[in-house]
CSV table of C-alpha atoms and ligand atoms in Angstrom, one decimal:
chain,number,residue,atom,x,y,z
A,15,UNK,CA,-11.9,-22.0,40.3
A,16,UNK,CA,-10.6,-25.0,38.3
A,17,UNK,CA,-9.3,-24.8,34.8
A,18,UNK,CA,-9.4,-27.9,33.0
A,19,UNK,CA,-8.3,-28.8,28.7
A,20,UNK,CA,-9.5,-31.9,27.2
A,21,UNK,CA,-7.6,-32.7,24.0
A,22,UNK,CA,-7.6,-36.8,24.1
A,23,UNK,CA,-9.1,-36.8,20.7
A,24,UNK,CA,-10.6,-34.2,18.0
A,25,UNK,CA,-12.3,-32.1,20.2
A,26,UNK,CA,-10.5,-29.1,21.4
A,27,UNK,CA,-12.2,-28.3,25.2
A,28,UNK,CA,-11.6,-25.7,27.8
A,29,UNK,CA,-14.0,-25.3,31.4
A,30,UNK,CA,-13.8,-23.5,34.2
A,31,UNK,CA,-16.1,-24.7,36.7
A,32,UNK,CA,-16.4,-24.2,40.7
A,33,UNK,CA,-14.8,-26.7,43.6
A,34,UNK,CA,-18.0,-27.2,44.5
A,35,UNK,CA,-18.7,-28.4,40.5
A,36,UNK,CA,-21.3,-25.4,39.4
A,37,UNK,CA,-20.0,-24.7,35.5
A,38,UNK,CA,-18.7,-21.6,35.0
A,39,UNK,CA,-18.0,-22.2,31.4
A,40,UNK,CA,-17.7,-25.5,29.2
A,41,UNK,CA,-16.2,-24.8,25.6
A,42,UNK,CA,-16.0,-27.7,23.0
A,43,UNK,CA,-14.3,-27.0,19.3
A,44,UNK,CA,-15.3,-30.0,17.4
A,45,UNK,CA,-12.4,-30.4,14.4
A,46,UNK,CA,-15.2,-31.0,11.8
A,47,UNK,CA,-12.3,-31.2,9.2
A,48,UNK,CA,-12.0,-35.4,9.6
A,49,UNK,CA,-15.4,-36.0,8.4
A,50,UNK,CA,-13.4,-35.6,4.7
A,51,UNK,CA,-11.2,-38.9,5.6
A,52,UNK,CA,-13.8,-40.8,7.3
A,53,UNK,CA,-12.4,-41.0,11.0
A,54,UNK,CA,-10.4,-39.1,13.1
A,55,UNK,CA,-6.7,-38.6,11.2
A,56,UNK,CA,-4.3,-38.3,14.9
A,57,UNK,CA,-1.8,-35.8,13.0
A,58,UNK,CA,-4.4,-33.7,11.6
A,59,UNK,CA,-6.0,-33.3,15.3
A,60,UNK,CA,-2.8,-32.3,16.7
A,61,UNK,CA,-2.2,-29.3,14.5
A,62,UNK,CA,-5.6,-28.5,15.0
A,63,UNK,CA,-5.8,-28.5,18.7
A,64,UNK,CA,-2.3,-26.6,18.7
A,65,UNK,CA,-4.3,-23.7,16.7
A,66,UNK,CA,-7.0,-23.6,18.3
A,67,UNK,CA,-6.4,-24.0,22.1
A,68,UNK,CA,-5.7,-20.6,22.8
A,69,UNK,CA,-8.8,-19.3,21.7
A,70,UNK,CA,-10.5,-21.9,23.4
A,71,UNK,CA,-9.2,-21.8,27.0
A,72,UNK,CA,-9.7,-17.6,26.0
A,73,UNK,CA,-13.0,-18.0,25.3
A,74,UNK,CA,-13.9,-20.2,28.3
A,75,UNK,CA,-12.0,-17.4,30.5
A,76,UNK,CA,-14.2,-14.8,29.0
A,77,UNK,CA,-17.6,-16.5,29.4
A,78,UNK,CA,-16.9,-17.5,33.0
A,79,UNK,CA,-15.8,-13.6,33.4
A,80,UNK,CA,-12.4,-14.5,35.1
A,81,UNK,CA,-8.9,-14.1,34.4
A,82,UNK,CA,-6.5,-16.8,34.4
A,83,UNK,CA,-4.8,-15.7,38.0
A,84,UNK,CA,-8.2,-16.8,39.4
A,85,UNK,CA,-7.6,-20.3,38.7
A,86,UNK,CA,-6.6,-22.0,42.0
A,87,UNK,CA,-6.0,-25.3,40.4
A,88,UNK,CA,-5.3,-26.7,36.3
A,89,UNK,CA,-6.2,-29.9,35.5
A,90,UNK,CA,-5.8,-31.9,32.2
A,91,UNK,CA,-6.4,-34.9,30.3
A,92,UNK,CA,-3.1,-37.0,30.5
A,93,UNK,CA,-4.7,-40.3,28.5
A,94,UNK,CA,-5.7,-42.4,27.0
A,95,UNK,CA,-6.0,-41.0,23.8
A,96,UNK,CA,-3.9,-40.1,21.0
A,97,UNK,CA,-0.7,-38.9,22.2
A,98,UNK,CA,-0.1,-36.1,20.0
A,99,UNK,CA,-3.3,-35.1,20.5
A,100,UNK,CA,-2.7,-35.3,24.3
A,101,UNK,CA,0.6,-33.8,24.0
A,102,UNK,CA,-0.6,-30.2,23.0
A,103,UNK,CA,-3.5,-30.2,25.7
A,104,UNK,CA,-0.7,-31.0,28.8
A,105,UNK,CA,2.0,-28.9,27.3
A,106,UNK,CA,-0.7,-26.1,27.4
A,107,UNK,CA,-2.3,-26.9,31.0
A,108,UNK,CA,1.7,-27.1,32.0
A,109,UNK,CA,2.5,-23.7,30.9
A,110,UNK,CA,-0.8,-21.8,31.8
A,111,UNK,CA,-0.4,-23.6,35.4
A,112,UNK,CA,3.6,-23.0,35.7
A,113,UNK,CA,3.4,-19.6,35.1
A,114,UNK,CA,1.1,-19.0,37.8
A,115,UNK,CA,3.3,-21.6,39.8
A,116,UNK,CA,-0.2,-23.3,40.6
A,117,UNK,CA,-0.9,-26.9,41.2
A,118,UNK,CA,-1.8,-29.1,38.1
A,119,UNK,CA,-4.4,-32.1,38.3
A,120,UNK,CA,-3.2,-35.2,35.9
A,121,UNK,CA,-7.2,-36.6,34.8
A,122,UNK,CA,-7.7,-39.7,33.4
A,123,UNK,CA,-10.4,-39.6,30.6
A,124,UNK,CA,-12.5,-42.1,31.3
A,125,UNK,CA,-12.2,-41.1,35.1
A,126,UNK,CA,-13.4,-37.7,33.5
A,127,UNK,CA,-16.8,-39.8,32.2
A,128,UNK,CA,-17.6,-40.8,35.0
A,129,UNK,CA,-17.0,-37.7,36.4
A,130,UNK,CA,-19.5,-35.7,34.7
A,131,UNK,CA,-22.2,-37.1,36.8
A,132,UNK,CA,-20.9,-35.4,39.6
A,133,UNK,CA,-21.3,-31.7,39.0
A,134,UNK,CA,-23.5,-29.6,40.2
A,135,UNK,CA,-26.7,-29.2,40.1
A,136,UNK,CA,-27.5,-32.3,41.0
A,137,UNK,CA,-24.4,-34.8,42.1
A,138,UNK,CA,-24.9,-38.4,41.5
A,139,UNK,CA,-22.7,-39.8,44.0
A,140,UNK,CA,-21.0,-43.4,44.4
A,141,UNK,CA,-21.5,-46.3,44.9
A,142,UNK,CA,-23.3,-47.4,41.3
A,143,UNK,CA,-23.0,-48.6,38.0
A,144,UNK,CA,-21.2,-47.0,35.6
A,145,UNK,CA,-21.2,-47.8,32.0
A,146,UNK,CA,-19.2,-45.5,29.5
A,147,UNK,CA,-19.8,-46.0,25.6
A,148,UNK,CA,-17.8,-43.9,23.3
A,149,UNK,CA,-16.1,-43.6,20.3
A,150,UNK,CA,-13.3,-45.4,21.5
A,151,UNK,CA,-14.0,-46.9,24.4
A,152,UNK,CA,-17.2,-49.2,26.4
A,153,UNK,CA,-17.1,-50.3,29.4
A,154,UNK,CA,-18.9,-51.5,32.7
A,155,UNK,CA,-17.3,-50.2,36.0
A,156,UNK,CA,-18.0,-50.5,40.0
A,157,UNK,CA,-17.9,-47.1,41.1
A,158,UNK,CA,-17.6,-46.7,44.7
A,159,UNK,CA,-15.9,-43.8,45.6
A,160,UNK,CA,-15.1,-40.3,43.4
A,161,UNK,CA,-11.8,-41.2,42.8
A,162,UNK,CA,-9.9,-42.6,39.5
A,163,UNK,CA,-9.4,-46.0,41.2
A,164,UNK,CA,-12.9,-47.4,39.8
A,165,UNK,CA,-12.5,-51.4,39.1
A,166,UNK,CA,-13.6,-52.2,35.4
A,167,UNK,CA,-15.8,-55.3,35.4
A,168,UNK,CA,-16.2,-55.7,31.4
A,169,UNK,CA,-15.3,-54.0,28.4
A,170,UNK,CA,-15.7,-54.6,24.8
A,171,UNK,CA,-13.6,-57.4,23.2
A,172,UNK,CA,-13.2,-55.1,19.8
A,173,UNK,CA,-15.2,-52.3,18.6
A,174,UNK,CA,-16.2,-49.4,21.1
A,175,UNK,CA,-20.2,-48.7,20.8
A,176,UNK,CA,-19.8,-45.3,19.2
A,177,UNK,CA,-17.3,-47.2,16.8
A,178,UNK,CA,-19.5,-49.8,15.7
A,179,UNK,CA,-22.0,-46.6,15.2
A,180,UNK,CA,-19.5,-44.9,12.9
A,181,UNK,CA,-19.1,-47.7,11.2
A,182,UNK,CA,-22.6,-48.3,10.1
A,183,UNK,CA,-23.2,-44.9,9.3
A,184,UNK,CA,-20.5,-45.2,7.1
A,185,UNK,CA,-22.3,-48.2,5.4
A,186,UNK,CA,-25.6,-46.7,5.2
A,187,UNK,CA,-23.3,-43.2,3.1
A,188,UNK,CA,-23.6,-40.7,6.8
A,189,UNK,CA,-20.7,-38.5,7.5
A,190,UNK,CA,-18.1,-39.1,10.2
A,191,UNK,CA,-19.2,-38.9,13.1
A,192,UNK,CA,-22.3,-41.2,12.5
A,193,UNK,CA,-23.8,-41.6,15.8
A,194,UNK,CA,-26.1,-38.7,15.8
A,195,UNK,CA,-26.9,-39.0,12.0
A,196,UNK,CA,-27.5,-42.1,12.2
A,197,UNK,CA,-30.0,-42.3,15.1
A,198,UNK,CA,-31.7,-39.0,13.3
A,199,UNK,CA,-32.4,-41.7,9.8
A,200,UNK,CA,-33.4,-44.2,12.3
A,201,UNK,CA,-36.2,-42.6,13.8
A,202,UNK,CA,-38.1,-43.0,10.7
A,203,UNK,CA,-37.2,-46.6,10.0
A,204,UNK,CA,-38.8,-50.3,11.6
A,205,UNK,CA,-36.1,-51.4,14.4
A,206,UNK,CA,-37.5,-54.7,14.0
A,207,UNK,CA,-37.3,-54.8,10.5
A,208,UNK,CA,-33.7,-56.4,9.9
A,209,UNK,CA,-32.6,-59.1,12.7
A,210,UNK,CA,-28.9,-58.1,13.5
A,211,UNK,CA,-26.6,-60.1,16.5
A,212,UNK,CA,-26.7,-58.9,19.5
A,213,UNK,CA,-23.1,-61.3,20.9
A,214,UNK,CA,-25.5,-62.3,23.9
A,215,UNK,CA,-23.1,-65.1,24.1
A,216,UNK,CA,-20.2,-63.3,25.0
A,217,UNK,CA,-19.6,-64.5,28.3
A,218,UNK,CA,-19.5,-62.5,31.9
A,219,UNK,CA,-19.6,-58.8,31.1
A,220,UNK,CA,-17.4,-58.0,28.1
A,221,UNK,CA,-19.2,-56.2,25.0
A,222,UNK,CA,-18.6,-57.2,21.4
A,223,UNK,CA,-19.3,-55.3,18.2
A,224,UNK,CA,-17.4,-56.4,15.5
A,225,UNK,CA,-20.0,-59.4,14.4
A,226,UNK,CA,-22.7,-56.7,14.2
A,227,UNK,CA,-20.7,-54.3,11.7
A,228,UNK,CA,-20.1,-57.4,9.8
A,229,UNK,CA,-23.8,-58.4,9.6
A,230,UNK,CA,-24.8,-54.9,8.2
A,231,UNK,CA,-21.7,-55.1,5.8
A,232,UNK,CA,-22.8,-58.4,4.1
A,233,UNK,CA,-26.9,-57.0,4.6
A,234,UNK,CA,-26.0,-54.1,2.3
A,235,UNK,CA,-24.3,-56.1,-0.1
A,236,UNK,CA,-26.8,-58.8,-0.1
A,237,UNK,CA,-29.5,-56.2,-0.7
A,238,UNK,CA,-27.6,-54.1,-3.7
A,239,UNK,CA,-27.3,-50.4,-3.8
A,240,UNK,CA,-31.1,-49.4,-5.2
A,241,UNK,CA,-33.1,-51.1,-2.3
A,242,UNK,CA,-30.4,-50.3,0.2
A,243,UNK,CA,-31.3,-47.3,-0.5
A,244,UNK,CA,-34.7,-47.6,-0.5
A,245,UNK,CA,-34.8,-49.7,2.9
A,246,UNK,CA,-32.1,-47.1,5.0
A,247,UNK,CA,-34.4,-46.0,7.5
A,248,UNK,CA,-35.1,-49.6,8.3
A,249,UNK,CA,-31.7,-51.0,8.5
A,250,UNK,CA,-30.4,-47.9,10.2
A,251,UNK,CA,-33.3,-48.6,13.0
A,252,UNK,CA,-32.6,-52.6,12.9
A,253,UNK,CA,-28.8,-51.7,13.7
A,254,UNK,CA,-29.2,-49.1,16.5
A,255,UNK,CA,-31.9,-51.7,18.1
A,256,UNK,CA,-28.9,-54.2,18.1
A,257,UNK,CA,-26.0,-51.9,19.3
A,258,UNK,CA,-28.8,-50.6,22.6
A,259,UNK,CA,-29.8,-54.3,22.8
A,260,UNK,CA,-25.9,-54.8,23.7
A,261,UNK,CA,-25.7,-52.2,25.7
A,262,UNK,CA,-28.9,-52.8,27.8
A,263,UNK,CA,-28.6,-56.7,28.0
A,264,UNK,CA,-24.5,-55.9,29.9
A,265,UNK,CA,-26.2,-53.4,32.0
A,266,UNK,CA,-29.0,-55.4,33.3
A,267,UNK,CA,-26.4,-58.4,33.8
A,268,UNK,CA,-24.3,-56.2,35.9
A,269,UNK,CA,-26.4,-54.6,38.1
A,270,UNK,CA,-27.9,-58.2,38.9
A,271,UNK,CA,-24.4,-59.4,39.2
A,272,UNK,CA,-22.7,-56.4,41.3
A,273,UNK,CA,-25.8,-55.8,43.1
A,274,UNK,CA,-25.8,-52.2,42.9
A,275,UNK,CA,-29.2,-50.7,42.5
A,276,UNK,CA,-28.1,-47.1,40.8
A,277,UNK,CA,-26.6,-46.9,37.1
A,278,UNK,CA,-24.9,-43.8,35.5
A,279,UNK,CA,-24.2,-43.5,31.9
A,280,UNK,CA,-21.9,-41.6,30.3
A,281,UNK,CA,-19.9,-41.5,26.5
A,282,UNK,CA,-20.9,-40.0,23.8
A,283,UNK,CA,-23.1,-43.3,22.8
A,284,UNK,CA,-24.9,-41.7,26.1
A,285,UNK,CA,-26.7,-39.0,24.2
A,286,UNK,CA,-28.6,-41.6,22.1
A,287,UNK,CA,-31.8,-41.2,22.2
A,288,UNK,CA,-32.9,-44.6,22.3
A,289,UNK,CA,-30.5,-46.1,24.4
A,290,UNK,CA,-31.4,-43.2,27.4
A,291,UNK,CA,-35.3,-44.3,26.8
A,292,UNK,CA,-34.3,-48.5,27.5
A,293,UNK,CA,-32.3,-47.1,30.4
A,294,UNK,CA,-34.7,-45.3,31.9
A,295,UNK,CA,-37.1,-48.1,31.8
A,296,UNK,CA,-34.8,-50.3,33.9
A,297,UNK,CA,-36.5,-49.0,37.1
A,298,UNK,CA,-33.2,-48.0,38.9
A,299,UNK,CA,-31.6,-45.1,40.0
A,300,UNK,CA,-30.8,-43.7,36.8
A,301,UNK,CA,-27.9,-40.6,35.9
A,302,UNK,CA,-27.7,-39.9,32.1
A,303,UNK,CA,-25.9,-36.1,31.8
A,304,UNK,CA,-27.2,-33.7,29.5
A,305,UNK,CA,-26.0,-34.3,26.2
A,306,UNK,CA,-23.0,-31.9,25.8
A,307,UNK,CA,-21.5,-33.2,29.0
A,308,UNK,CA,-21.7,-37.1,27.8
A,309,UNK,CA,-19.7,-36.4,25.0
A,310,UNK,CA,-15.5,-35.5,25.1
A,311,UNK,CA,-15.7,-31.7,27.1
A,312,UNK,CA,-13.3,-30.3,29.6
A,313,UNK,CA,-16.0,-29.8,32.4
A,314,UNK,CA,-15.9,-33.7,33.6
A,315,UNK,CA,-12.6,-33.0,33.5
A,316,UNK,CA,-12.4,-30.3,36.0
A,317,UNK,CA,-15.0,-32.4,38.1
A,318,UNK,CA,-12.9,-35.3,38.0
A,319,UNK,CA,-10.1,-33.1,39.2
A,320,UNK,CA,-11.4,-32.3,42.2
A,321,UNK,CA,-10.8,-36.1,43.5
A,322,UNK,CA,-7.4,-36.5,42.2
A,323,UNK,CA,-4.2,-35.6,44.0
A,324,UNK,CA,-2.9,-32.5,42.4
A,325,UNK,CA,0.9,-32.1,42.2
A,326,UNK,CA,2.5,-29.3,43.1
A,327,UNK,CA,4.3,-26.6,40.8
A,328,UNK,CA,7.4,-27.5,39.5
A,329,UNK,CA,6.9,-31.2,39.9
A,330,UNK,CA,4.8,-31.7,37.2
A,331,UNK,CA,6.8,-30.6,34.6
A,332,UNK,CA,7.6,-34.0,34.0
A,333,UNK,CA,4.4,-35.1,33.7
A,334,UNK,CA,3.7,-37.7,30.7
A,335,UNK,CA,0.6,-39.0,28.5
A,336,UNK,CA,-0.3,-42.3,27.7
A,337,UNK,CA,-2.2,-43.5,24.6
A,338,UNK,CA,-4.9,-45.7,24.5
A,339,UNK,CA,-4.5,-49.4,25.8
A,340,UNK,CA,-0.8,-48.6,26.9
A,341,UNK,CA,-2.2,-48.2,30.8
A,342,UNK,CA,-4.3,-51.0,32.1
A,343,UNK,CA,-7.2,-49.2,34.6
A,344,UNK,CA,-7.1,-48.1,37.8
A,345,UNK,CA,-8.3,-52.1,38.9
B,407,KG4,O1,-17.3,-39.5,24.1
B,407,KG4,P1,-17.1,-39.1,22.7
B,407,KG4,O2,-17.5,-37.7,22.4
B,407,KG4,O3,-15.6,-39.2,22.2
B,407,KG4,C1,-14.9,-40.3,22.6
B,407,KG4,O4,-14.3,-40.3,23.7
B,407,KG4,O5,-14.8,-41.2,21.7
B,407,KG4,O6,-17.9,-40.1,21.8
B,407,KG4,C2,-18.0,-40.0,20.4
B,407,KG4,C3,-18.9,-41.1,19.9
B,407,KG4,C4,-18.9,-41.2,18.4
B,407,KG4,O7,-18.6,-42.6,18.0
B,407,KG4,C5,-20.3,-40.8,18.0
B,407,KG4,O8,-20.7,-41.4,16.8
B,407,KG4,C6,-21.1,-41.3,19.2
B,407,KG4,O9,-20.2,-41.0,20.3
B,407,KG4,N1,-22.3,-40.6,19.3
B,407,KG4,C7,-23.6,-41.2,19.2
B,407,KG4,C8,-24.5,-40.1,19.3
B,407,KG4,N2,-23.9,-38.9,19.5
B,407,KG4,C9,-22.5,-39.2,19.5
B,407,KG4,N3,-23.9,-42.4,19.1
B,407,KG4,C10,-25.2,-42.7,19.0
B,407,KG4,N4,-26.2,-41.8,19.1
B,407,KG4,C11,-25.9,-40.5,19.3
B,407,KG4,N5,-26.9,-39.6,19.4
B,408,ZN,ZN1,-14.6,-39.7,25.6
């Protein structure tokens, strides 16, 4: 059995799943306390995940019916993310693993993404086309082995998907996190009734978001409060079309350009509706996870895991996390 913690940003996650990737259990404590601020405060998710993490990893023990001392391996997000946030997760996976004197995986989140196409039931396996859009990250990979050294061929020159999905919501008055709320208003609005950019320009395979948030921004104003309100629907529908547009156009441009026929998909952008219907009608080889594994959880984690080197008890004691943009990618 693997053991895995995910606490990269304000999700607190615990999973135990199989070596040969069958979940076991897959806990996720979503810290619905920075909705009130309007994005994720870093301090605030600390204290959070340092109160809740025992009951998590507790909880994921009891649902998988196992004890701790049948964990062969831990493994843990080590970065990127926000360190503090990071810190309690590995000084937890560190002291749960050390006192069993068992071996400890170091995970790379975004390696943990891709990951999640991997388990069990049905294992998507290299060599394809990953694209991960997130809160705080998007990005185009070539995936050809199981391993963390996957070569990122574009990411986004600003926003992250899921950020430029927050930020709308926020224009349009939805809570923090916005993705889901906003793609719930947009089902009853016109996609094509606002014309928002799209950055097709943006050369080779990079993504960029920041245009589009500005767009909406000065459309809101432009229209005043009253018949912003009255056109929300429609603007919240325009804007999703143009964030999936993005999305779809770099996907289509790197599949052509990589020459890989298979795409997998993964993020939390991943569980929009929308974007996993234009997807689909690509006509490749298509993985989207379920929804709870495309978001932050601690099961791609432990999948990732199983294709990292582990290192052995006491070594990793020493073990550090990085934030985001302080590592550059595998390649
Ligand atoms: O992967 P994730 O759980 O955390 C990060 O690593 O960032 O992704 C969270 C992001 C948020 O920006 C959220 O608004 C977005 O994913 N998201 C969605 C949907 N569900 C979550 N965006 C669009 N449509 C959704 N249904
Ligand atoms: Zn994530």
């Amino acid at each position: 059995m693997i053991l895995a913690l995910e606490t990269s940003c304000d999700d607190t996650c615990a999973a135990l799943i199989t070596p040969d990737g069958a979940i076991r259990a897959n806990v996720i404590s979503s810290q619905g306390v920075h909705g009130r601020y309007g994005g994720v405060v870093p301090e605030v998710a600390s204290r959070h995940h340092l109160e809740l993490i025992g009951a998590v990893v507790e909880d994921a023990l009891r649902t998988a019916g196992c004890e701790l001392s049948d964990a062969e391996l831990v493994a843990v997000t080590c970065g990127p993310g926000l360190v503090g946030a990071l810190l309690v997760g590995v000084s937890t996976a560190k002291a749960l693993a050390a006192a069993h004197q068992l071996p400890l995986a170091p995970v790379d989140h975004l390696h943990g993404h891709i990951a999640a196409g991997l388990l069990a039931p049905d294992p998507f396996e290299p060599p394809f086309l990953g694209l991960i859009a997130s809160g705080g990250h998007t990005l185009l990979a070539r995936v050809t082995d199981c391993g963390p050294r996957f070569q990122v061929i574009g990411q986004t020159l600003d926003d992250a998907a899921g950020e430029a999905f927050d930020k709308g919501a926020r224009l349009l008055g939805l809570g923090y996190p916005g993705g889901a709320a906003l793609e719930r208003l947009a089902v009853d609005g016109d996609p094509s009734a606002f014309d928002f950019p799209v950055a097709r320009k943006v050369p080779g395979l990079d993504f960029s978001f920041a245009g589009l948030k500005t767009a909406l921004l000065y459309r809101v104003r432009e229209l005043g409060e009253a018949e912003t309100d009255r056109c929300r629907a429609d603007l919240a529908a325009s804007y999703q079309e143009a964030i999936v547009e993005a999305l779809v156009f770099r996907v289509e441009r790197g599949l052509l350009q990589t020459g890989l026929g298979r795409l997998a998909v993964g993020g939390g952008v991943a569980a929009n509706g929308p974007l996993r219907e234009r997807l689909s009608a690509l006509g490749v080889e298509l993985d989207v996870p379920p929804r709870e594994l495309c978001t932050d959880n601690a099961a791609m984690i432990a999948s990732a895991a199983r294709f990292v080197e582990p290192v052995p008890y006491p070594d990793y004691l020493e073990l550090d996390v990085y934030a985001t943009g302080e590592r550059g990618l595998a390649a």
